[in-house]
Amino acid sequence: MNNIKEIKNEILNEKYYEIDHSSGLKIFVYPKENYSSCYAIFGTKYGSTDNCFKAGENGEYITVPEGIAHFLEHKLFESEERGAFERYSETGASANAYTSFDKTCYLFSCTGNFSESLEILLDFVTSPYFTPETVKKEQGIIGQEIKMTNDEPSWALLFTLLKAMYKTHPVSIDIAGTVQSISEITAELLYECYNAFYNLNNMALAVAGNVSIDEVLAVADKILKPSEKKQIERKFENEPKEVVSKYAEKRLSVSRPLFALGYKEDVKGVRRTLKQTLESEIMLDIIAGRTSYLYEKMIESGLINTTFYSEYFEGLGYGAHIFSGESENPEEVRRRIDEEILRLQTEGVDRCEFERIKKKHYGKFIMGFDDVDAVANFLINDYFNGDSSFDGLSILESITFEDINRRLSESIDVNNSSMSVVKAE
Amino acid sequence: MSNVKYNETAEGIRLLCVNTGKFKTNYISIDLFVPIGEDLPAQYVLCSLLAHTSRDYPTFKSFNSKVEGLYGASFDSGVSSYGDNVRLTYCLELPDDRFALYGDKPSEEAIDFLINILLNPFCENGKFDGETAKREVRFTLEDLEAKKNDKRAYALSRLKQLMCEGEKYGVDSEWLENGVCEVTPERLFEAYKNLLSTAQIVVTACGTLSQDMLSEKMTAFAKNIENRKPVKLTSEFVTKPNEVRYFNESMKMMNQAKLVIGIRSGMKNDTDDYYPYRIMTDVFGGGPYSRLFANVREKLGLCYYCGARLIRQKGIIFVQSGIEKDNYGKALEEILNQLTVMKKGEFTDEELESSKKALADAYCGVEDSPMGVCTYYASQCFSDEIISGEEEAQAFLAVTREDVIKCAQRAVVDSVYLLSGEENDE
């Protein structure tokens, strides 16, 4: 028996359905009137940071090679009979997948043959097939992917920063692993990870666009078998509050130095609430967004250029406010950002700036709900974070000027930051 | 939506407005097209300058605050090539007026803002502000130099330059960067006047915006430009190169080599067998069902990516792959082998049908976002007739095996380029 709940938002004038499917899977269906296309995403709460875990009551903790979640993502497309891409080629759907720090998702978009494509998606993700031969072949392909990302300055910048900030937390591990670590992956290990995390109770399906609940449930009922709930426990070593080092560098062929400055937040091993995340985003705009005095001064003085941006980076057991860009003098950028943060922590933020930026985020929230791929991704991300996709708007409305000042004081310590720089010789 | 069309509101100014209430946002883009020429370095700087200041908002903060105040509107700009022509783009997306919180009408305000940044820039007495011009030269130069950071994109740009030397499309990057360095406030103003006077201007909008309102504004816009003499756009299609040329370059600290191949498709213009050529390119190197993906990547394990793309406005097919330097010979051999497979018609019916289905499916969904609508129709802004996504889908489905083989047989390899790490790199 499937339990269906309708969730509406009056401002957007839209609704979606949240379904507890009889198999254990959480399903979201977001119909979009007058749209031609559909986007479906089937994800598991398993990513690169889940490298030490146990599943089931009597299991032991195991530590797996770095990059195995991503490796598993690649291998699931293969089958003893016909691979997923070959099957999709008959329906015309455009398919892809990705692995991030905390989830792995398989997706497709289409305008026709939706049910057939959904059947393929649900079937291949729930039908693993790993052999020593197919594992060996993939090591070559993923080896090339790793080398490709190793040439990307922005990727190197991020992971150099994460290694400087995090001593034990696996967020500092490259999502694809290394050429060495993936050589240790075996078919048996892939099955171990699969059986632990690809349990429907640990997964979710979101579909948005020209689709109905009945269509989705008809396929889900046909393909999905009931999944016994399994306790998954992830093990993380204690992560110290302090950064590992204040500065780290990597050499790559770049036209000018790239920098990423991260202020490590003391998160006490838990995730931020949606309210805290939204507060952080508003706060970052106030500190150094494109309309801030700091941004204007740094741009006009030639210290940064228009590549400068900021983001709040968070997940289970980690959180950081990061400022990135290009500069011939990253240390000066750091000094100025530190100075501005201290000034705002002392004097408080400007009320007019706060109101304008809050209105900006309101507009961004509205705009996010036009694209079917964005909508489906929000549904999956928010569910895995323990949030509900429409909640953002009401939470945003509730954020006060005082909330931002408090968040600024509590979440950033200028004495606890790291900076990574990528530069040529 | 197959009834939409571009209306010429003034000579060389086209407007298309897709009026629909199905989205939450309104989207408008203004594209200015001119042939690539001596003004190009100044045009790069100009594009950046007009995206950061205007007469009404002369500072970074005031300009960005205006955009932000439009409910977090997304404003973007850029320079791109359109065959042997350059395109300067300015586009704005913002929530529809029905979401405004105070009874305000941000959409019309946004359109006025966009028009004014083109019509009323921050300048006086025949030149742009000196400090502003200097800053924008810096941004432009740093942006051009930073293109080397993305090795895959850089390898492609090098091949374009080498393969198309002598064609306007093959812009010399050194000439461009030197030209940018030498841009003065006066030169910039001259380029600005030339641009407004000679550009083909295309305005594409989608949302609840009124065609009449837009038309009125664009007519007024045209009247405010002195000496409007829009120039015709052309592109040279080279069908038969003299011989295959090979280029090898190296760069420090590179892990993975980038292989790029330029193929002259044989197209004589941008409508010559376009649908068969698209399908041919797709079967050859489009998606995961393509010959390149199945063989160079899956069967031989030589790469993570290997794909082909048709540049319609030049009739060139680019193949790109990231490989181990030591596998250059094998990868090149296999890619050329797969092109021969296409010429001999040795691809399967399933591969052909997969490609047709995938492209047809994709085109049926082009109108599911305001940006998608505008991008799709803007790609036809100079066509006599506008074709809907569904009609394009039908055209792809009608392509036959024989059509594809004929196109493949017309395709000729022009240049091969390899960018790799230096010998003493680990």
CSV table of N, CA and C in Angstrom, one decimal, chain A residues 264-325:
chain,number,residue,atom,x,y,z
A,264,LYS,N,36.6,27.5,8.7
A,264,LYS,CA,36.0,26.3,9.2
A,264,LYS,C,35.1,26.5,10.3
A,265,GLU,N,33.9,25.9,10.1
A,265,GLU,CA,32.8,26.1,11.2
A,265,GLU,C,32.9,25.0,12.2
A,266,ASP,N,32.6,25.3,13.4
A,266,ASP,CA,32.6,24.3,14.4
A,266,ASP,C,31.2,23.6,14.4
A,267,VAL,N,31.0,22.5,13.7
A,267,VAL,CA,29.7,22.0,13.5
A,267,VAL,C,29.3,20.9,14.4
A,268,LYS,N,30.2,20.5,15.2
A,268,LYS,CA,30.0,19.4,16.3
A,268,LYS,C,29.3,18.2,15.6
A,269,GLY,N,29.8,17.8,14.4
A,269,GLY,CA,29.4,16.5,13.8
A,269,GLY,C,28.0,16.4,13.3
A,270,VAL,N,27.3,17.5,13.2
A,270,VAL,CA,25.9,17.4,12.7
A,270,VAL,C,25.7,18.3,11.5
A,271,ARG,N,24.6,18.1,10.8
A,271,ARG,CA,24.3,18.9,9.7
A,271,ARG,C,23.6,20.2,10.1
A,272,ARG,N,23.8,21.3,9.3
A,272,ARG,CA,23.1,22.5,9.5
A,272,ARG,C,21.6,22.4,9.2
A,273,THR,N,20.8,23.2,9.8
A,273,THR,CA,19.4,23.2,9.4
A,273,THR,C,19.3,24.1,8.1
A,274,LEU,N,18.2,24.0,7.4
A,274,LEU,CA,18.0,24.8,6.2
A,274,LEU,C,18.0,26.3,6.6
A,275,LYS,N,17.5,26.6,7.7
A,275,LYS,CA,17.6,28.0,8.1
A,275,LYS,C,19.0,28.5,8.3
A,276,GLN,N,19.9,27.7,8.9
A,276,GLN,CA,21.3,28.1,9.0
A,276,GLN,C,21.9,28.3,7.6
A,277,THR,N,21.6,27.3,6.7
A,277,THR,CA,22.2,27.4,5.4
A,277,THR,C,21.8,28.7,4.7
A,278,LEU,N,20.5,29.0,4.7
A,278,LEU,CA,20.0,30.2,4.1
A,278,LEU,C,20.6,31.4,4.8
A,279,GLU,N,20.7,31.4,6.1
A,279,GLU,CA,21.4,32.5,6.8
A,279,GLU,C,22.8,32.7,6.3
A,280,SER,N,23.5,31.6,6.1
A,280,SER,CA,24.9,31.7,5.6
A,280,SER,C,25.0,32.3,4.3
A,281,GLU,N,24.0,31.9,3.4
A,281,GLU,CA,24.1,32.5,2.0
A,281,GLU,C,23.8,34.0,2.0
A,282,ILE,N,22.9,34.4,2.8
A,282,ILE,CA,22.6,35.9,2.9
A,282,ILE,C,23.9,36.6,3.5
A,283,MET,N,24.4,36.0,4.5
A,283,MET,CA,25.6,36.5,5.2
A,283,MET,C,26.8,36.7,4.3
A,284,LEU,N,27.0,35.7,3.4
A,284,LEU,CA,28.1,35.7,2.5
A,284,LEU,C,27.9,36.9,1.5
A,285,ASP,N,26.7,37.0,1.0
A,285,ASP,CA,26.4,38.2,0.1
A,285,ASP,C,26.7,39.5,0.8
A,286,ILE,N,26.4,39.6,2.1
A,286,ILE,CA,26.6,40.9,2.8
A,286,ILE,C,28.1,41.1,2.9
A,287,ILE,N,28.8,40.1,3.3
A,287,ILE,CA,30.3,40.2,3.5
A,287,ILE,C,31.0,40.6,2.2
A,288,ALA,N,30.8,39.8,1.1
A,288,ALA,CA,31.6,40.0,-0.1
A,288,ALA,C,30.8,39.7,-1.4
A,289,GLY,N,29.5,39.9,-1.4
A,289,GLY,CA,28.8,39.7,-2.6
A,289,GLY,C,29.0,40.8,-3.6
A,290,ARG,N,28.4,40.7,-4.8
A,290,ARG,CA,28.7,41.7,-5.8
A,290,ARG,C,28.2,43.1,-5.5
A,291,THR,N,27.4,43.2,-4.5
A,291,THR,CA,26.9,44.6,-4.2
A,291,THR,C,27.5,45.1,-2.9
A,292,SER,N,28.5,44.4,-2.4
A,292,SER,CA,29.1,44.8,-1.1
A,292,SER,C,30.2,45.8,-1.3
A,293,TYR,N,30.5,46.6,-0.3
A,293,TYR,CA,31.6,47.6,-0.4
A,293,TYR,C,32.9,46.9,-0.5
A,294,LEU,N,33.1,45.8,0.1
A,294,LEU,CA,34.3,45.0,0.1
A,294,LEU,C,34.6,44.6,-1.3
A,295,TYR,N,33.6,44.0,-2.0
A,295,TYR,CA,33.8,43.6,-3.4
A,295,TYR,C,34.2,44.7,-4.3
A,296,GLU,N,33.5,45.8,-4.1
A,296,GLU,CA,33.8,47.0,-5.0
A,296,GLU,C,35.2,47.5,-4.7
A,297,LYS,N,35.6,47.5,-3.5
A,297,LYS,CA,37.0,48.0,-3.2
A,297,LYS,C,38.1,47.1,-3.7
A,298,MET,N,37.8,45.8,-3.6
A,298,MET,CA,38.8,44.8,-4.1
A,298,MET,C,38.9,44.8,-5.6
A,299,ILE,N,37.8,45.0,-6.2
A,299,ILE,CA,37.7,45.0,-7.7
A,299,ILE,C,38.4,46.3,-8.2
A,300,GLU,N,38.1,47.4,-7.6
A,300,GLU,CA,38.6,48.7,-8.1
A,300,GLU,C,40.1,48.8,-7.9
A,301,SER,N,40.6,48.2,-6.8
A,301,SER,CA,42.0,48.2,-6.6
A,301,SER,C,42.8,47.2,-7.3
A,302,GLY,N,42.1,46.4,-8.1
A,302,GLY,CA,42.8,45.4,-9.0
A,302,GLY,C,43.2,44.2,-8.2
A,303,LEU,N,42.7,44.0,-7.0
A,303,LEU,CA,43.1,42.8,-6.2
A,303,LEU,C,42.4,41.6,-6.7
A,304,ILE,N,41.2,41.7,-7.1
A,304,ILE,CA,40.4,40.5,-7.6
A,304,ILE,C,39.8,40.9,-9.0
A,305,ASN,N,39.2,39.9,-9.6
A,305,ASN,CA,38.5,40.2,-10.9
A,305,ASN,C,37.1,39.6,-10.7
A,306,THR,N,36.3,39.5,-11.8
A,306,THR,CA,34.9,39.1,-11.7
A,306,THR,C,34.7,37.6,-11.5
A,307,THR,N,35.8,36.9,-11.4
A,307,THR,CA,35.7,35.4,-11.1
A,307,THR,C,35.4,35.2,-9.6
A,308,PHE,N,35.5,36.2,-8.8
A,308,PHE,CA,35.4,36.1,-7.4
A,308,PHE,C,34.0,35.7,-7.0
A,309,TYR,N,33.9,34.7,-6.1
A,309,TYR,CA,32.6,34.3,-5.6
A,309,TYR,C,32.7,33.7,-4.2
A,310,SER,N,31.5,33.5,-3.6
A,310,SER,CA,31.6,32.8,-2.3
A,310,SER,C,30.5,31.8,-2.2
A,311,GLU,N,30.7,30.8,-1.3
A,311,GLU,CA,29.7,29.7,-1.2
A,311,GLU,C,29.8,29.2,0.2
A,312,TYR,N,28.6,28.6,0.7
A,312,TYR,CA,28.6,27.9,1.9
A,312,TYR,C,28.6,26.4,1.6
A,313,PHE,N,29.6,25.7,2.1
A,313,PHE,CA,29.9,24.3,1.8
A,313,PHE,C,29.7,23.5,3.0
A,314,GLU,N,28.7,22.6,3.0
A,314,GLU,CA,28.3,21.9,4.2
A,314,GLU,C,27.8,20.5,3.9
A,315,GLY,N,27.9,19.6,4.9
A,315,GLY,CA,27.4,18.3,4.8
A,315,GLY,C,27.5,17.7,6.2
A,316,LEU,N,27.4,16.4,6.3
A,316,LEU,CA,27.4,15.7,7.6
A,316,LEU,C,28.8,15.8,8.3
A,317,GLY,N,28.9,16.6,9.3
A,317,GLY,CA,30.2,16.7,10.0
A,317,GLY,C,31.1,17.7,9.5
A,318,TYR,N,30.7,18.5,8.5
A,318,TYR,CA,31.6,19.6,8.0
A,318,TYR,C,30.8,20.8,7.5
A,319,GLY,N,31.4,22.0,7.6
A,319,GLY,CA,30.8,23.2,7.2
A,319,GLY,C,31.9,24.3,7.1
A,320,ALA,N,31.8,25.0,6.0
A,320,ALA,CA,32.8,26.1,5.8
A,320,ALA,C,32.3,27.2,4.9
A,321,HIS,N,32.7,28.4,5.2
A,321,HIS,CA,32.3,29.6,4.3
A,321,HIS,C,33.5,29.8,3.5
A,322,ILE,N,33.4,29.7,2.2
A,322,ILE,CA,34.5,29.8,1.3
A,322,ILE,C,34.4,30.9,0.3
A,323,PHE,N,35.5,31.6,0.1
A,323,PHE,CA,35.7,32.8,-0.8
A,323,PHE,C,36.7,32.4,-1.8
A,324,SER,N,36.4,32.5,-3.1
A,324,SER,CA,37.4,32.0,-4.1
A,324,SER,C,37.5,33.0,-5.3
A,325,GLY,N,38.6,32.9,-6.0
A,325,GLY,CA,38.8,33.8,-7.1
A,325,GLY,C,40.2,33.7,-7.6
